[in-house]
PDB file of C-alpha atoms in Angstrom:
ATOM      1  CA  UNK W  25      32.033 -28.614 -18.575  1.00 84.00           C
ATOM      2  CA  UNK W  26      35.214 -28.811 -17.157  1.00 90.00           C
ATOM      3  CA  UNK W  27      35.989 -29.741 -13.241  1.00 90.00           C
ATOM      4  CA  UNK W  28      39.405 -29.115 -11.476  1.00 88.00           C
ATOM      5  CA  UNK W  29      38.613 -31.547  -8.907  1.00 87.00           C
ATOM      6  CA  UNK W  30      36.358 -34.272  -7.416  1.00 87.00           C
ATOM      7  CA  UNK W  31      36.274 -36.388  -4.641  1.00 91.00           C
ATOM      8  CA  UNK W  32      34.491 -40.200  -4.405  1.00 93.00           C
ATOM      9  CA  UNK W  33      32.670 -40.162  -1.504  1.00 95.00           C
ATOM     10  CA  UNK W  34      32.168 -44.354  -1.225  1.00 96.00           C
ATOM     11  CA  UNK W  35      33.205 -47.074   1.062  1.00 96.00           C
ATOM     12  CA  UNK W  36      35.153 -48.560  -1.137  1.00 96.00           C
ATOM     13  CA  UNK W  37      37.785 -45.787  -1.935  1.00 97.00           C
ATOM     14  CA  UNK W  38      40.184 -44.363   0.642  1.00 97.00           C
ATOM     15  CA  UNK W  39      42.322 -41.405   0.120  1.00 96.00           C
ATOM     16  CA  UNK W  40      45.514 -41.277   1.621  1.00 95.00           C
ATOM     17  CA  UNK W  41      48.258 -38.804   1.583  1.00 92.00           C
ATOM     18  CA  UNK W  42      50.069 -39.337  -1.535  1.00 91.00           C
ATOM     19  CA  UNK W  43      47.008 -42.268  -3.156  1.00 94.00           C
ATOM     20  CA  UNK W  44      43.668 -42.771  -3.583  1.00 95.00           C
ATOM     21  CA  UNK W  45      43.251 -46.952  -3.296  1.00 96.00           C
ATOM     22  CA  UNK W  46      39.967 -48.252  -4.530  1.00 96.00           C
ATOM     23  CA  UNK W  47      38.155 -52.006  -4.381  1.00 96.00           C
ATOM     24  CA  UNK W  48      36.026 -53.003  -7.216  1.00 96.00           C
ATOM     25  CA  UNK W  49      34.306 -56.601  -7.527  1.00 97.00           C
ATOM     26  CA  UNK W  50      33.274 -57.586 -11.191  1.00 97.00           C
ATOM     27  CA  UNK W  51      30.349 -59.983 -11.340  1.00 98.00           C
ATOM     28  CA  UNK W  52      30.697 -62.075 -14.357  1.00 98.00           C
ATOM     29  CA  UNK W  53      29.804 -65.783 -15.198  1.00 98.00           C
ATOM     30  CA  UNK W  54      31.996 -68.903 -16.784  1.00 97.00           C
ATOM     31  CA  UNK W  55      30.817 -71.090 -19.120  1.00 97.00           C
ATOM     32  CA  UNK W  56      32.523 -74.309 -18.603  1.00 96.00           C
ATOM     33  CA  UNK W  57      32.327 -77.647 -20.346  1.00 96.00           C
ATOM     34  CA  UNK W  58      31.666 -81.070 -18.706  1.00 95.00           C
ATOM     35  CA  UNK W  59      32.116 -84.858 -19.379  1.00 94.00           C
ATOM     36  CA  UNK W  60      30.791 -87.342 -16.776  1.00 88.00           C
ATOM     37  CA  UNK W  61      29.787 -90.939 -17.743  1.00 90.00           C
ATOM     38  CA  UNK W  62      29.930 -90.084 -20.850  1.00 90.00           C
ATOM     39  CA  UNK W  63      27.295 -87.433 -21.493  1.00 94.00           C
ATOM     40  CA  UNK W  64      28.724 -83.981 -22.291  1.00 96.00           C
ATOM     41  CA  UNK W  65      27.248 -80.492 -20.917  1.00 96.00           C
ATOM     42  CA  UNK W  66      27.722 -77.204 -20.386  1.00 97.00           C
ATOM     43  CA  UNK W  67      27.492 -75.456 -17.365  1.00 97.00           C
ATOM     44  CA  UNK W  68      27.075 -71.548 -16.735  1.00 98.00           C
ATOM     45  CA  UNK W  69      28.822 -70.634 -13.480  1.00 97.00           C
ATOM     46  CA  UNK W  70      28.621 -66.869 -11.363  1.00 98.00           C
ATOM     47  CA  UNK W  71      32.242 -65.394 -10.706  1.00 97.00           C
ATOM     48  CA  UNK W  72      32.993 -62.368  -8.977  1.00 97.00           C
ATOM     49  CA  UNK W  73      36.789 -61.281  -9.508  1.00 96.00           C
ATOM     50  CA  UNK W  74      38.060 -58.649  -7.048  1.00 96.00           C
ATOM     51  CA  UNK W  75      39.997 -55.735  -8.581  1.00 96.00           C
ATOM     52  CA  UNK W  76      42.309 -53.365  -6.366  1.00 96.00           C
ATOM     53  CA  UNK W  77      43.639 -50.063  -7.614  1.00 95.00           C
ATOM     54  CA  UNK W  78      45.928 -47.603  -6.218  1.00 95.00           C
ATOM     55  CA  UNK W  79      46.465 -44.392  -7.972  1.00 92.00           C
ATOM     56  CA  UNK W  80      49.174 -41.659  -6.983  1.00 91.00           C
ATOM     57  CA  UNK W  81      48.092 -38.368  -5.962  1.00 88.00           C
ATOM     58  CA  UNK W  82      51.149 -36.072  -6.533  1.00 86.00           C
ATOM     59  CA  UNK W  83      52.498 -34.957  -9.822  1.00 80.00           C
ATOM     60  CA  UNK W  84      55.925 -36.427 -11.248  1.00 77.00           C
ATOM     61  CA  UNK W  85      58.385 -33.591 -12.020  1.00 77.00           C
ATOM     62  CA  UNK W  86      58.848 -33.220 -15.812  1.00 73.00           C
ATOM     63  CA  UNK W  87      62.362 -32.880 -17.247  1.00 63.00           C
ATOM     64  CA  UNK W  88      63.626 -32.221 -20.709  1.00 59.00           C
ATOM     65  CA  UNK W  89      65.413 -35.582 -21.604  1.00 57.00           C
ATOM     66  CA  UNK W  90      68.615 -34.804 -23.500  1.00 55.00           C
ATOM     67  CA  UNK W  91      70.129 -37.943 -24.638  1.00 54.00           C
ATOM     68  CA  UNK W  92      71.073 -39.550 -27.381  1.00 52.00           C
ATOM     69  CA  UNK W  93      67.675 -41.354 -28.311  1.00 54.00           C
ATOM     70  CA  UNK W  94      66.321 -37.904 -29.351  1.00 52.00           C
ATOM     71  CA  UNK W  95      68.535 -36.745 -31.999  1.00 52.00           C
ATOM     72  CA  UNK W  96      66.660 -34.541 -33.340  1.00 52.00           C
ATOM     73  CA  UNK W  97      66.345 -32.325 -30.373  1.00 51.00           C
ATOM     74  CA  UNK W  98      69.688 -32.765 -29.663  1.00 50.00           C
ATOM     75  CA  UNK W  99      70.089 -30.878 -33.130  1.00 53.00           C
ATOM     76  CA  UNK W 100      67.908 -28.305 -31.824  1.00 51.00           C
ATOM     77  CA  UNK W 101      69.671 -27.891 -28.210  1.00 52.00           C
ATOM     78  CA  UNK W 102      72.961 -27.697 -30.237  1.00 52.00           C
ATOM     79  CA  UNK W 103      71.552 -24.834 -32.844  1.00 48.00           C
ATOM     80  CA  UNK W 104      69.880 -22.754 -30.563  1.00 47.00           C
TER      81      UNK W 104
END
């Protein structure tokens, strides 16, 4: 199946004109060590890390690079 387009309908994304911008919280633990007196233990903490993405809406305009760094198209540009 193949769709064009979508949208996220969710609190946490907001479309804007030219970007969508999205919060995400990943709930994770630590495991940390600990010395006190003496005695050693481990302890197994909850973290929560909060992620922010922004991704642009519009399309970059695509060139053909012509440059030195691609010779071999160069060799092409200059045959043709």
């Amino acid at each position: 199946m193949f769709i064009e387009s979508f949208r996220v309908e969710s609190p946490h994304v907001r479309y804007g004109a030219a970007e969508i911008e999205s919060e995400y919280r990943y709930d994770t633990t630590e495991l940390v060590h600990e010395s006190h007196d003496g005695a050693s233990r481990w302890v197994v903490r909850p973290k929560s890390v909060q992620y922010h993405f922004r991704t642009s809406t519009t399309v970059p305009k695509l060139g053909y690079a012509r440059s030195t760094s691609f010779p071999f198209t160069n060799l092409l540009l200059a045959s043709g």
